[in-house]
Short mmCIF file of C-alpha atoms in Angstrom, two decimals:
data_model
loop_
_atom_site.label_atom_id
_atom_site.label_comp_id
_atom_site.label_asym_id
_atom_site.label_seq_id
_atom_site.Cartn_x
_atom_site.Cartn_y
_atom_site.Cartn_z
CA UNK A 1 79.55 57.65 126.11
CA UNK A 2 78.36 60.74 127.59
CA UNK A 3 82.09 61.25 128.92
CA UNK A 4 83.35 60.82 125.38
CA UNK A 5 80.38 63.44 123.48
CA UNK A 6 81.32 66.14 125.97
CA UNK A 7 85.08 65.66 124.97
CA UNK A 8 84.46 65.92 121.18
CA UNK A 9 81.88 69.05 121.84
CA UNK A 10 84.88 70.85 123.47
CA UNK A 11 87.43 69.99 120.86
CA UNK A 12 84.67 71.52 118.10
CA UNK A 13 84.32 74.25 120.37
CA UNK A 14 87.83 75.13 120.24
CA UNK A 15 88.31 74.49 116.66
CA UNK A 16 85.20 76.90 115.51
CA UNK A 17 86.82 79.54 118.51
CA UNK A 18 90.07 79.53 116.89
CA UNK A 19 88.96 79.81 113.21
CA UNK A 20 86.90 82.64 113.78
CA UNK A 21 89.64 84.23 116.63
CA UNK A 22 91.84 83.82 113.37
CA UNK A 23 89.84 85.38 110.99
CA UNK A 24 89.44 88.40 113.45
CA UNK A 25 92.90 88.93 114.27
CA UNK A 26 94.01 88.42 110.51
CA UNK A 27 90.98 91.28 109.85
CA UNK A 28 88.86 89.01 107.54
CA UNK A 29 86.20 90.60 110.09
CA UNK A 30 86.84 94.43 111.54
CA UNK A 31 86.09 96.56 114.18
CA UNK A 32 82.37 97.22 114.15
CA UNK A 33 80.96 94.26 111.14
CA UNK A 34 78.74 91.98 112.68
CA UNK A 35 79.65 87.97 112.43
CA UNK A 36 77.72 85.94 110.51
CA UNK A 37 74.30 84.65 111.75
CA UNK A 38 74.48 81.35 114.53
CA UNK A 39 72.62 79.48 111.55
CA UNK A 40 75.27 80.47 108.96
CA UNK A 41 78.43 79.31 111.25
CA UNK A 42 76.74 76.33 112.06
CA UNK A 43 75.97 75.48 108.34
CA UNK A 44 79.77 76.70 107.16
CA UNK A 45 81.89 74.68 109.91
CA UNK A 46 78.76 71.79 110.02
CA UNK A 47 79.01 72.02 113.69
CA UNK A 48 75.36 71.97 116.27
CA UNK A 49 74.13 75.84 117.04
CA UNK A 50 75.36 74.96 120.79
CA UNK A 51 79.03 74.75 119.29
CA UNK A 52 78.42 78.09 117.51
CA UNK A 53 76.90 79.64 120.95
CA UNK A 54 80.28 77.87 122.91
CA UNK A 55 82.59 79.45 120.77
CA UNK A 56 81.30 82.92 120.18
CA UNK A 57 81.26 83.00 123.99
CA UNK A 58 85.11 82.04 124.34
CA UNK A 59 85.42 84.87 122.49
CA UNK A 60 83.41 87.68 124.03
CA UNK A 61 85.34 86.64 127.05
CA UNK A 62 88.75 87.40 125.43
CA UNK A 63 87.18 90.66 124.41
CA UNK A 64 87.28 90.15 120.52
CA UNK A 65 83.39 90.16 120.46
CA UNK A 66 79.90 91.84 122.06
CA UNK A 67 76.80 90.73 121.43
CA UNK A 68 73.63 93.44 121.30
CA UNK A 69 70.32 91.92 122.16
CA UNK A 70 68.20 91.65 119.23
CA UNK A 71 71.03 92.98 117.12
CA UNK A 72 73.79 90.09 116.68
CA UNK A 73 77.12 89.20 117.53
CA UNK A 74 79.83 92.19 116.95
CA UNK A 75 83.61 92.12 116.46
CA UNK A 76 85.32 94.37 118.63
CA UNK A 77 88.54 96.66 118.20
CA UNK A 78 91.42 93.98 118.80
CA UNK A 79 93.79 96.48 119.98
CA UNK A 80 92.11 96.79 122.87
CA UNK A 81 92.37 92.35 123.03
CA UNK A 82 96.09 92.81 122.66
CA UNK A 83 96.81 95.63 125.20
CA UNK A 84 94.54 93.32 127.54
CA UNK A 85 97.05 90.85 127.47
CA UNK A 86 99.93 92.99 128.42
CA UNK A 87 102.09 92.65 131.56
CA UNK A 88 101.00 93.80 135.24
CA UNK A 89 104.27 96.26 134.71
CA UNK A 90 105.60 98.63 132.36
CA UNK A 91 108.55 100.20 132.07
CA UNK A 92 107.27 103.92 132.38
CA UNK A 93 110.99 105.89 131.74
CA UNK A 94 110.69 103.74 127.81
CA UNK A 95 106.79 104.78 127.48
CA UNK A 96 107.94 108.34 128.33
CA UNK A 97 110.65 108.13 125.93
CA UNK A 98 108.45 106.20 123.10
CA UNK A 99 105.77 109.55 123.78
CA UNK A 100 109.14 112.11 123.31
CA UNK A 101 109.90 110.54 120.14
CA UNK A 102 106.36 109.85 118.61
CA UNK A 103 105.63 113.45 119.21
CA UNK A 104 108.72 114.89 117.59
CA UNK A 105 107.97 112.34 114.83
CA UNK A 106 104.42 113.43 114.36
CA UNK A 107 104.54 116.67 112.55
CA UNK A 108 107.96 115.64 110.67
CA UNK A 109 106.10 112.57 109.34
CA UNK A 110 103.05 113.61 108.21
CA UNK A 111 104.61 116.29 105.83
CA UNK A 112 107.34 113.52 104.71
CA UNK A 113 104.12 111.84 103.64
CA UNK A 114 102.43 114.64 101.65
CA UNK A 115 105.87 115.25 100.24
CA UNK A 116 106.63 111.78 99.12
CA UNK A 117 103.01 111.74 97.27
CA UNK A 118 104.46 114.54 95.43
CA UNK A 119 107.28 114.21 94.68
CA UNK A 120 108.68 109.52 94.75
CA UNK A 121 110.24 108.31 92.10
CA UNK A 122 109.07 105.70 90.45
CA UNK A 123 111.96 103.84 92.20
CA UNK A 124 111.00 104.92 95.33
CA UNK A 125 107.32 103.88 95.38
CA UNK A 126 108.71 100.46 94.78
CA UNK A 127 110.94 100.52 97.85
CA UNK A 128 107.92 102.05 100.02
CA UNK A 129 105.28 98.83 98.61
CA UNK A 130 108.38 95.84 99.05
CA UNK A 131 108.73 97.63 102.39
CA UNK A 132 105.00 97.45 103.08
CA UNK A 133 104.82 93.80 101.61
CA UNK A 134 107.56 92.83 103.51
CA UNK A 135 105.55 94.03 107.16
CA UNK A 136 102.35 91.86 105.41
CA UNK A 137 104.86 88.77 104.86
CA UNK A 138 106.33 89.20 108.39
CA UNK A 139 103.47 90.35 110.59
CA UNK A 140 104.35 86.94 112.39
CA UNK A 141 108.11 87.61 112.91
CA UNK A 142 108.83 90.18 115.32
CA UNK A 143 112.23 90.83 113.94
CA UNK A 144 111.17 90.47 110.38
CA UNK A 145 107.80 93.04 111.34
CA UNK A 146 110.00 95.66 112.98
CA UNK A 147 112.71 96.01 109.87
CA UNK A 148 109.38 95.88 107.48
CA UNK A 149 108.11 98.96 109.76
CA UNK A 150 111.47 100.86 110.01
CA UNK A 151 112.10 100.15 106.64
CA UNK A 152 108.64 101.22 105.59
CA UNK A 153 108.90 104.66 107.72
CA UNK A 154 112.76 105.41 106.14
CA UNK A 155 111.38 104.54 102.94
CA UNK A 156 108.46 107.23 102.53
CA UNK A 157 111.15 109.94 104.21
CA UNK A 158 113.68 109.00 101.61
CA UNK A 159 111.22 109.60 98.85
CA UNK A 160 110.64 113.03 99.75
CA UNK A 161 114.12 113.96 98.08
CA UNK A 162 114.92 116.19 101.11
CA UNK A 163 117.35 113.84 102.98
CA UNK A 164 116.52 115.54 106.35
CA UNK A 165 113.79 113.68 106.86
CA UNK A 166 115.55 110.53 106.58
CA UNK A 167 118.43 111.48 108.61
CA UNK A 168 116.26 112.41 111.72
CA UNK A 169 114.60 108.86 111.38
CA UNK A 170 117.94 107.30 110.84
CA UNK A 171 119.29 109.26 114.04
CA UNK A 172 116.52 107.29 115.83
CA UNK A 173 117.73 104.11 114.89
CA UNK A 174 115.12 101.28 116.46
CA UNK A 175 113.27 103.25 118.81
CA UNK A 176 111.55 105.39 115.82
CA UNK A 177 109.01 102.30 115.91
CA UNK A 178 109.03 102.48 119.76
CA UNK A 179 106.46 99.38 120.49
CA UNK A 180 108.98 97.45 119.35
CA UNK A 181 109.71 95.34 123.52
CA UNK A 182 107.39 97.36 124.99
CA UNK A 183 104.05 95.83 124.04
CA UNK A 184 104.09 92.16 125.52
CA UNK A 185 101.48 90.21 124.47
CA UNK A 186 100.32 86.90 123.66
CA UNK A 187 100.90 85.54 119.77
CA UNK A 188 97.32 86.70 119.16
CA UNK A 189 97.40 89.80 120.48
CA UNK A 190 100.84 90.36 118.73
CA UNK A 191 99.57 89.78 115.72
CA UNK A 192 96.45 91.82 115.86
CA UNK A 193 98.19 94.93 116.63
CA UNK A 194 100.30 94.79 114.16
CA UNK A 195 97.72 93.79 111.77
CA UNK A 196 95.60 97.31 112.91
CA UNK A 197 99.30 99.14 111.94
CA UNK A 198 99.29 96.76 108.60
CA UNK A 199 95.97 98.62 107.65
CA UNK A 200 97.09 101.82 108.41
CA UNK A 201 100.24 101.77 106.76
CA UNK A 202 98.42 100.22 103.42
CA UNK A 203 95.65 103.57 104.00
CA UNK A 204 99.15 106.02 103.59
CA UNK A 205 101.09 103.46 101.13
CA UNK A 206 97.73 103.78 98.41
CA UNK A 207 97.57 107.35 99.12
CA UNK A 208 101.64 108.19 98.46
CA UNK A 209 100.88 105.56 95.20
CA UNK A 210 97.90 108.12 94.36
CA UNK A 211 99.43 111.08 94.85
CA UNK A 212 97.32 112.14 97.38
CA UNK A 213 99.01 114.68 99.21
CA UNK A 214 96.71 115.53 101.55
CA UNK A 215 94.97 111.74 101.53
CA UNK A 216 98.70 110.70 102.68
CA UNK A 217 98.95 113.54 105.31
CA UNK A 218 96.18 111.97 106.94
CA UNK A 219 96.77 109.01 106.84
CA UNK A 220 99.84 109.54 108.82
CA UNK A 221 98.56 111.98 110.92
CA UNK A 222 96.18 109.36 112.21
CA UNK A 223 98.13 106.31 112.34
CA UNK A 224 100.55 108.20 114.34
CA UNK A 225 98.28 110.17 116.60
CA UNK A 226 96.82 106.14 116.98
CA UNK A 227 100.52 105.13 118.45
CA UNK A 228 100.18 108.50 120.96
CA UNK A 229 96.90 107.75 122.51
CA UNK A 230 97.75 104.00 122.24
CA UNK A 231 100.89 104.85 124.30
CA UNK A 232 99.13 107.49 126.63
CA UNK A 233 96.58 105.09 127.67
CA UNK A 234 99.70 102.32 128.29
CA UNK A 235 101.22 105.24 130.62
CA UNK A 236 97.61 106.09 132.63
CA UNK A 237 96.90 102.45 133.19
CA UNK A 238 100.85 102.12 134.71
CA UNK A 239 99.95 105.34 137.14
CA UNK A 240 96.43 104.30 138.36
CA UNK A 241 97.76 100.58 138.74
CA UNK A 242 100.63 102.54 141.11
CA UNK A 243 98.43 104.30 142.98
CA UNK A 244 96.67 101.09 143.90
CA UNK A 245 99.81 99.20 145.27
CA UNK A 246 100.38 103.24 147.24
CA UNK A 247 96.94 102.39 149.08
CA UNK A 248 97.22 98.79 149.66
CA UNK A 249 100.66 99.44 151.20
CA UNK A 250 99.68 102.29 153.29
CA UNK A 251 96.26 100.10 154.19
CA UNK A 252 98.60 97.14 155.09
#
């Protein structure tokens, strides 16, 4: 009996983890919002409070969440989950590249953004929110995510009416959305990065819809100067963990 209690109190465990890990990565709950009491998660999934306590503690130790003493349980910034999960090795000569072409793209990007708030067709605001609907519908999909993000990118260049923009993207081909094989994570962590780029390519879509020049400027400025420092910190982690394997060689 006792054999058969502990069983079903890990299967509830898991179940309450995942629903909540779900909700999370899907960004029902962001970076920074507290969860919802112990006594409300035990009332909504009608599971006991050491359930609750069980699961919230599978998750701290996959990094989603931190509790603060006297404070609650709080979600944490699940791109740092997903680039937890990523290989022991990296392909530096591709990170350099990805930096190269992010930081040519930067400055081009952000005024294709301010441009396309002033000046899309009504046409072309339709292309850039199927494009952006089509990354929602396909966050799951890594082939169908990466067209939806291309497309999305070529789409707000195109609507600037100064085909220059587009034809530098389009020169690019794939490796304008340079992640793309270079970020290897588990499903989870998969899918909450690209649901962090989902949010930040809605912040720029609303604000080209708007026409918000400088609301879309920003917004591209920072969801590309996100990508940099994302990639930066890829390319420090790959040096330090070098250096490492240097000393335990030279130790050996």
């Amino acid at each position: 009996m006792a054999t058969q209690t502990a069983a079903r109190t890990g299967t509830l465990v898991y179940k309450v983890s995942e629903a909540l890990r779900k909700a999370i990565l899907d960004g029902e709950f962001l970076p920074g919002e507290k969860l919802p009491s112990e006594a409300r998660l035990t009332q909504e999934h009608g599971v006991s409070r050491t359930v609750v306590r069980e699961a919230v503690a599978a998750l701290r130790s996959d990094g989603l969440v931190e509790p603060r003493q006297g404070a609650g349980v709080f979600v944490l910034d699940p791109i740092a989950f997903a680039f937890k999960k990523t290989k022991p090795t990296v392909d530096s000569d591709r990170i350099y590249t990805s930096l190269e072409i992010l930081e040519a793209r930067t400055p081009l990007e952000i005024e294709a953004a301010g441009l396309a708030a002033l000046r899309r067709s009504p046409a072309q605001e339709e292309e850039i929110f199927e494009c952006h609907a089509a990354g929602i519908a396909g966050r799951n999909d890594g082939k169908a995510w990466s067209d939806a993000d291309i497309g999305l990118h070529l789409a707000i260049a195109k609507a600037t009416n100064n085909p220059l923009f587009a034809t530098f993207l389009e020169m690019q081909g794939t490796s304008i959305i340079p992640q793309t094989g270079q970020i290897d994570t588990d499903e989870g962590g998969e899918i909450a990065y690209r649901s962090l780029l989902i949010k930040e390519h809605e912040r720029i879509v609303f604000a080209i819809s708007n026409g918000d020049e400088q609301g879309a400027r920003d917004a591209m400025r920072e969801h590309l100067k996100g990508s940099l420092e994302r990639y930066r910190n890829l390319l420090r982690e790959e040096r330090l963990r070098h250096m490492a394997c240097l000393r335990q060689d030279s130790e050996s």
